Every structure is written in C-alpha cells, then in structure tokens.
C-alpha cells in the first residue's frame, strides 16, 4: 500500500439538528480510487464537500499528507487548490467561455501568465476531445461537454486529489460514457480519486475500494470485489440488491 | 392553408377589426367632446399656442442640454456609489460590520425620503454653511442630492442581483482556491450586473426626469426655463414644450428598457 494521502478521523457534521456525518474514519492512499456508494441523503456529497473544506466540520480531523487541514482559521485557498472537486450540476461560470473558465483560477491563484497557461489548457481540451469547443459558452455545450470542461477546470490547478460528486447523475444516459471515459483516463494516470456515484458497474470496474454509507456513517468498507460479491453488512446487501438486477 | 391556420387567421382578422373600431370611436369622442367643454377655448389658448410653442422652443432645447449634462455626470457617479453601497451591504467579515450598518442606514435614509426634500436640504443647507465660491454652487449640491438618492435605489437593485447568483457558483469558484474577493469580482459581480441591467435602465430614465427637480434650487434647466417663459408670455404652452422635449427622450429609452427586460425573460425560460 502507498502512503496515506488523506486521512479522516471521526469527522462529524450537522446542519442544525440534522446530523449528516457521524464519526467518519477513512484513509485514502496515494493513487487510490475510492467509491462512496449509498442512498441519496446518506452523506456522500457532504463528506466530499468537507474534504474540500467547502463545509467546515464540527468534530474530528482531516489530514492531508499528515497535516491537519480541519483546524479552524487555516488558509482554505491553499488547501482547496490541492484538492479539486467536480459537482453534479457542472457549475461552469456562464459568463465566460470554456477556456476562460479553465484559466481563471490558475491565473488568479497560482499567478501564472496567460501565455504560459493556454498551451497547457489546450492540451487538456485536446485530450478530452473538446479542442473545437474551447471558445464556446456553457449554454452552447451539451451536459456531457460541460461536465468534461468542469473536470478540465479542476485539473488545470494540478490538484493532488480529485473529488467527484455524482458527476454523471444530471446527464442524459447516452452522455454518461463520455464523462466516465475521462475518469478512466485519470485513473490510468494514477490520480488519487474519491467518487460519490450511483454508477455501480463503473465502480465495480475501476475502484480499488468501496465505502457504503448510510445515515452519515461508513457502514462497510472493503475491496471492490469483496463488497460486490460478499457484502458483510445487512444494509449493504439490501442496498446493492435494490440497485442491481442480478 | 390548413384548418388550424385558417381558424387563427380568422381570429386575427376579427381582433384587428374590433381594435381599430374601438380606437376610432375613442379618438372621435375625444376630438368631438373635449372642445365642447366650457373652458376649452381658454385652455387651447393658454396651453396649445402654436406661436408661443415655436418662439420658446429654441431656448427650451438649449436649457435641456443642461439637463442632459447634469444627467451625464450624475449617472456614472450613481453607478459607482451604488456599487460601493451594495458591496458594503454584502460583506460578511465581522471586522467590516460597521460598513454593513452604514450601507443599511444609507439605503434606509435615502430611499425613505422624497427626492425633492433631499434636494432642498442639501441644496440649500450645505451652501448655507458659508462655503467659498465654487463650493456653494447649486450644481454641485444638487448633483450630490440626486446621486445620494439614486445610488440608494441602485445599490438595492445590485444587491438583489448579487443575491440572485446561485450559491453553487460561489462553491465552484471557492473550490478552485479563489479568494472571497476574487469570487465576488470575477464570478458574482459580472453575473449580477448583467442581470440587473434592465432594472437599472429604468432607474436611469427616472434620474433623467428628476434632474428637473434641481430647478427648485437654482439651475436654469428646461423646467425652470419653462417657468420663466410662462411668466414672460403669461401662457402655459412652454410647459407643454418641456413635456414634449422630455417625451422625445424618455419614450425611446423606456421602450429600449422594456426590450432588454423581455429579451432577458426569454433567455431565461
């Protein structure tokens, strides 16, 4: 096993009286791909948002390369640029074209020049088959194309970890594969990735590890093959049965 | 032509005939009935004298250029102060709390007062402090009064625009590592400003009209010029001239604002 890249210890989070995360422990190794599965409302999205510090956690610790990033008052910008996140609803900036969407953060946060960034961005667009759409705006792109631009936008910051929050859930079924292909490519490069997903076949194919979440807890976590073939917990079994026609 | 199209064409023809008939009827009634009123001859003479219309028009147009000038230097100031106030009201940092209170107070005060009253208080009050020559000009203090009032409205419009930008846009921008300040500057404000352009167009039109209120504190703009001519000719026609001049500017402007508003509505749906 590689070194631990991201470690969560007893992470808890409530919105008002509603406890969304309840003592999450999780280690993610460098280059590992972990899929979070579970019903809607089980806390997958919130967990990802906490890892990116978009939501402050109430209790517990999050360590990135052994450094506590959950301590209140830390420079969040510095952490967020090392951990990219892609959302279900794409969230491209509608007033900028695809290329500007991608260039904004590296220019402002990393202070790089346009001249330096454009070739890198073009390379990413080319790799994900979007070269000819680079100068289009979000409303001129299909959902699948928008989502791929969102992935490129996150990758342009050269993050060390990528989080994907159900990124195919808002897509037309015929467009899902083009986004999953992008994830496959990232997997091949050895990117450390954490996905919340409902695409079980995809998880089965690529994930190193599966975590099944229910009621804000990781109920069961294990090697992909084990979870899908011999789930130990009753809740995991029920969930998988309800999804898979097997 | 299919059945549906035939039916719709018939309906359209019918609507057109009814609309024309009722318009002709109303216009005829006005043309016939109004002159029957006992005072019509007197009103015609004192409000619609062609001779006085022609004689007063050149100088009235001249005076209107002053309205335009005041409008032209006020509008950018309104935009600038309005933006500052809107930003002041949108800050969240606790250290800047006084700024938020100031913004809220500013908006409460200047939206809560009639424009004329602000113009009187500032236009007469501040020069009354005995300021030296250029600083007691009614142009300066009149402009200040207009700018304060209108930037309060514009700030509220901008703030509603800022709040209409969806939270997910902020999340996306923050997740890339952008600072709060950059998120506001590059993501939220550009979208917010675009959304409130039509509403602000209406504010601009209102501002253009309200420049006439400065006539109360001195500047000889078109309304005051009309007042001077009224006394000179003992006739109200100059006021009608002023109305005509205003309308030639405001009607196209309001139509344009409506067009922008409709365009935006269609884009969103």
GROMACS .gro file of N, CA, C and O in nm, chain A residues 49 52 54 77 80-81 83 85 87 89 91-96 104-105 108-109 153-154 157, chain B residues 167-180 182 185-188 190-191 194-195:
model
  184
   49UNK      N    1  -1.768   1.750   0.023
   49UNK     CA    2  -1.756   1.895   0.042
   49UNK      C    3  -1.671   1.927   0.166
   49UNK      O    4  -1.604   2.029   0.169
   52UNK      N    5  -1.298   1.903   0.086
   52UNK     CA    6  -1.250   2.019   0.009
   52UNK      C    7  -1.260   2.147   0.093
   52UNK      O    8  -1.232   2.257   0.044
   54UNK      N    9  -1.518   2.299   0.177
   54UNK     CA   10  -1.630   2.387   0.142
   54UNK      C   11  -1.729   2.393   0.257
   54UNK      O   12  -1.802   2.490   0.273
   77UNK      N   13  -0.782   2.854   0.087
   77UNK     CA   14  -0.747   2.861  -0.055
   77UNK      C   15  -0.632   2.767  -0.087
   77UNK      O   16  -0.630   2.699  -0.189
   80UNK      N   17  -0.769   2.408  -0.088
   80UNK     CA   18  -0.862   2.380  -0.197
   80UNK      C   19  -0.793   2.365  -0.331
   80UNK      O   20  -0.838   2.293  -0.417
   81UNK      N   21  -0.681   2.439  -0.347
   81UNK     CA   22  -0.617   2.428  -0.477
   81UNK      C   23  -0.544   2.295  -0.493
   81UNK      O   24  -0.511   2.255  -0.603
   83UNK      N   25  -0.687   2.013  -0.373
   83UNK     CA   26  -0.793   1.912  -0.382
   83UNK      C   27  -0.900   1.965  -0.475
   83UNK      O   28  -0.970   2.060  -0.443
   85UNK      N   29  -1.254   1.951  -0.700
   85UNK     CA   30  -1.385   1.887  -0.687
   85UNK      C   31  -1.469   1.918  -0.811
   85UNK      O   32  -1.460   2.027  -0.867
   87UNK      N   33  -1.873   1.891  -0.951
   87UNK     CA   34  -2.007   1.878  -0.895
   87UNK      C   35  -2.105   1.813  -0.992
   87UNK      O   36  -2.085   1.813  -1.112
   89UNK      N   37  -2.390   1.931  -1.076
   89UNK     CA   38  -2.455   2.029  -1.164
   89UNK      C   39  -2.355   2.112  -1.245
   89UNK      O   40  -2.385   2.226  -1.280
   91UNK      N   41  -2.177   2.352  -1.280
   91UNK     CA   42  -2.138   2.483  -1.225
   91UNK      C   43  -2.030   2.554  -1.305
   91UNK      O   44  -1.941   2.617  -1.247
   92UNK      N   45  -2.036   2.545  -1.437
   92UNK     CA   46  -1.946   2.629  -1.516
   92UNK      C   47  -1.987   2.774  -1.494
   92UNK      O   48  -2.103   2.802  -1.464
   93UNK      N   49  -1.892   2.867  -1.511
   93UNK     CA   50  -1.925   3.009  -1.499
   93UNK      C   51  -1.986   3.053  -1.632
   93UNK      O   52  -1.917   3.054  -1.735
   94UNK      N   53  -2.115   3.088  -1.632
   94UNK     CA   54  -2.185   3.106  -1.760
   94UNK      C   55  -2.141   3.230  -1.837
   94UNK      O   56  -2.167   3.239  -1.957
   95UNK      N   57  -2.073   3.324  -1.770
   95UNK     CA   58  -2.036   3.447  -1.840
   95UNK      C   59  -1.896   3.438  -1.901
   95UNK      O   60  -1.844   3.537  -1.952
   96UNK      N   61  -1.835   3.321  -1.894
   96UNK     CA   62  -1.702   3.304  -1.953
   96UNK      C   63  -1.707   3.184  -2.046
   96UNK      O   64  -1.781   3.089  -2.020
  104UNK      N   65  -0.911   3.092  -1.532
  104UNK     CA   66  -0.928   3.189  -1.424
  104UNK      C   67  -0.849   3.154  -1.296
  104UNK      O   68  -0.768   3.234  -1.249
  105UNK      N   69  -0.874   3.034  -1.243
  105UNK     CA   70  -0.812   3.001  -1.114
  105UNK      C   71  -0.659   2.992  -1.122
  105UNK      O   72  -0.591   3.050  -1.037
  108UNK      N   73  -0.534   3.354  -1.125
  108UNK     CA   74  -0.553   3.432  -1.004
  108UNK      C   75  -0.486   3.369  -0.882
  108UNK      O   76  -0.433   3.439  -0.796
  109UNK      N   77  -0.494   3.235  -0.873
  109UNK     CA   78  -0.446   3.170  -0.750
  109UNK      C   79  -0.298   3.134  -0.761
  109UNK      O   80  -0.222   3.157  -0.668
  153UNK      N   81  -1.132   2.214  -1.579
  153UNK     CA   82  -1.114   2.332  -1.495
  153UNK      C   83  -1.049   2.294  -1.363
  153UNK      O   84  -0.959   2.363  -1.314
  154UNK      N   85  -1.095   2.182  -1.306
  154UNK     CA   86  -1.036   2.138  -1.178
  154UNK      C   87  -0.893   2.088  -1.199
  154UNK      O   88  -0.804   2.118  -1.120
  157UNK      N   89  -0.567   2.318  -1.213
  157UNK     CA   90  -0.498   2.360  -1.091
  157UNK      C   91  -0.394   2.257  -1.047
  157UNK      O   92  -0.332   2.272  -0.943
  413UNK      N   93  -2.570   2.993  -0.515
  413UNK     CA   94  -2.465   2.953  -0.421
  413UNK      C   95  -2.366   2.857  -0.486
  413UNK      O   96  -2.247   2.860  -0.457
  414UNK      N   97  -2.415   2.773  -0.578
  414UNK     CA   98  -2.326   2.673  -0.640
  414UNK      C   99  -2.216   2.740  -0.723
  414UNK      O  100  -2.108   2.683  -0.740
  415UNK      N  101  -2.242   2.861  -0.772
  415UNK     CA  102  -2.137   2.934  -0.844
  415UNK      C  103  -2.024   2.973  -0.749
  415UNK      O  104  -1.907   2.965  -0.782
  416UNK      N  105  -2.063   3.018  -0.630
  416UNK     CA  106  -1.962   3.052  -0.529
  416UNK      C  107  -1.882   2.929  -0.489
  416UNK      O  108  -1.760   2.933  -0.480
  417UNK      N  109  -1.956   2.819  -0.463
  417UNK     CA  110  -1.890   2.694  -0.424
  417UNK      C  111  -1.787   2.654  -0.528
  417UNK      O  112  -1.673   2.621  -0.495
  418UNK      N  113  -1.830   2.657  -0.656
  418UNK     CA  114  -1.741   2.614  -0.763
  418UNK      C  115  -1.616   2.701  -0.764
  418UNK      O  116  -1.504   2.651  -0.777
  419UNK      N  117  -1.636   2.832  -0.748
  419UNK     CA  118  -1.522   2.923  -0.753
  419UNK      C  119  -1.431   2.905  -0.632
  419UNK      O  120  -1.309   2.899  -0.645
  420UNK      N  121  -1.492   2.892  -0.513
  420UNK     CA  122  -1.411   2.873  -0.392
  420UNK      C  123  -1.333   2.742  -0.399
  420UNK      O  124  -1.218   2.735  -0.358
  421UNK      N  125  -1.398   2.637  -0.454
  421UNK     CA  126  -1.333   2.506  -0.457
  421UNK      C  127  -1.207   2.508  -0.543
  421UNK      O  128  -1.121   2.422  -0.529
  422UNK      N  129  -1.196   2.605  -0.632
  422UNK     CA  130  -1.076   2.615  -0.714
  422UNK      C  131  -0.965   2.690  -0.642
  422UNK      O  132  -0.854   2.706  -0.693
  423UNK      N  133  -0.996   2.740  -0.522
  423UNK     CA  134  -0.895   2.809  -0.445
  423UNK      C  135  -0.902   2.960  -0.455
  423UNK      O  136  -0.819   3.030  -0.398
  424UNK      N  137  -1.003   3.012  -0.529
  424UNK     CA  138  -1.013   3.158  -0.542
  424UNK      C  139  -1.049   3.220  -0.407
  424UNK      O  140  -1.122   3.160  -0.328
  425UNK      N  141  -0.998   3.341  -0.383
  425UNK     CA  142  -1.030   3.410  -0.258
  425UNK      C  143  -1.171   3.467  -0.266
  425UNK      O  144  -1.225   3.484  -0.374
  426UNK      N  145  -1.229   3.498  -0.149
  426UNK     CA  146  -1.364   3.556  -0.144
  426UNK      C  147  -1.372   3.678  -0.235
  426UNK      O  148  -1.471   3.699  -0.305
  428UNK      N  149  -1.186   3.755  -0.500
  428UNK     CA  150  -1.185   3.719  -0.642
  428UNK      C  151  -1.318   3.658  -0.685
  428UNK      O  152  -1.362   3.678  -0.799
  431UNK      N  153  -1.541   3.943  -0.743
  431UNK     CA  154  -1.501   4.026  -0.857
  431UNK      C  155  -1.516   3.955  -0.992
  431UNK      O  156  -1.560   4.014  -1.089
  432UNK      N  157  -1.480   3.828  -0.997
  432UNK     CA  158  -1.477   3.760  -1.127
  432UNK      C  159  -1.600   3.673  -1.154
  432UNK      O  160  -1.630   3.643  -1.269
  433UNK      N  161  -1.666   3.628  -1.047
  433UNK     CA  162  -1.777   3.534  -1.068
  433UNK      C  163  -1.912   3.597  -1.035
  433UNK      O  164  -2.002   3.597  -1.118
  434UNK      N  165  -1.925   3.654  -0.916
  434UNK     CA  166  -2.057   3.700  -0.873
  434UNK      C  167  -2.096   3.832  -0.940
  434UNK      O  168  -2.200   3.842  -1.004
  436UNK      N  169  -1.991   4.007  -1.212
  436UNK     CA  170  -2.022   4.012  -1.355
  436UNK      C  171  -2.160   3.953  -1.388
  436UNK      O  172  -2.232   4.009  -1.469
  437UNK      N  173  -2.196   3.845  -1.320
  437UNK     CA  174  -2.327   3.786  -1.346
  437UNK      C  175  -2.439   3.873  -1.289
  437UNK      O  176  -2.543   3.891  -1.351
  440UNK      N  177  -2.502   4.195  -1.504
  440UNK     CA  178  -2.575   4.162  -1.626
  440UNK      C  179  -2.725   4.145  -1.599
  440UNK      O  180  -2.808   4.189  -1.676
  441UNK      N  181  -2.756   4.079  -1.487
  441UNK     CA  182  -2.897   4.052  -1.460
  441UNK      C  183  -2.977   4.177  -1.428
  441UNK      O  184  -3.097   4.179  -1.448
   0.00000   0.00000   0.00000
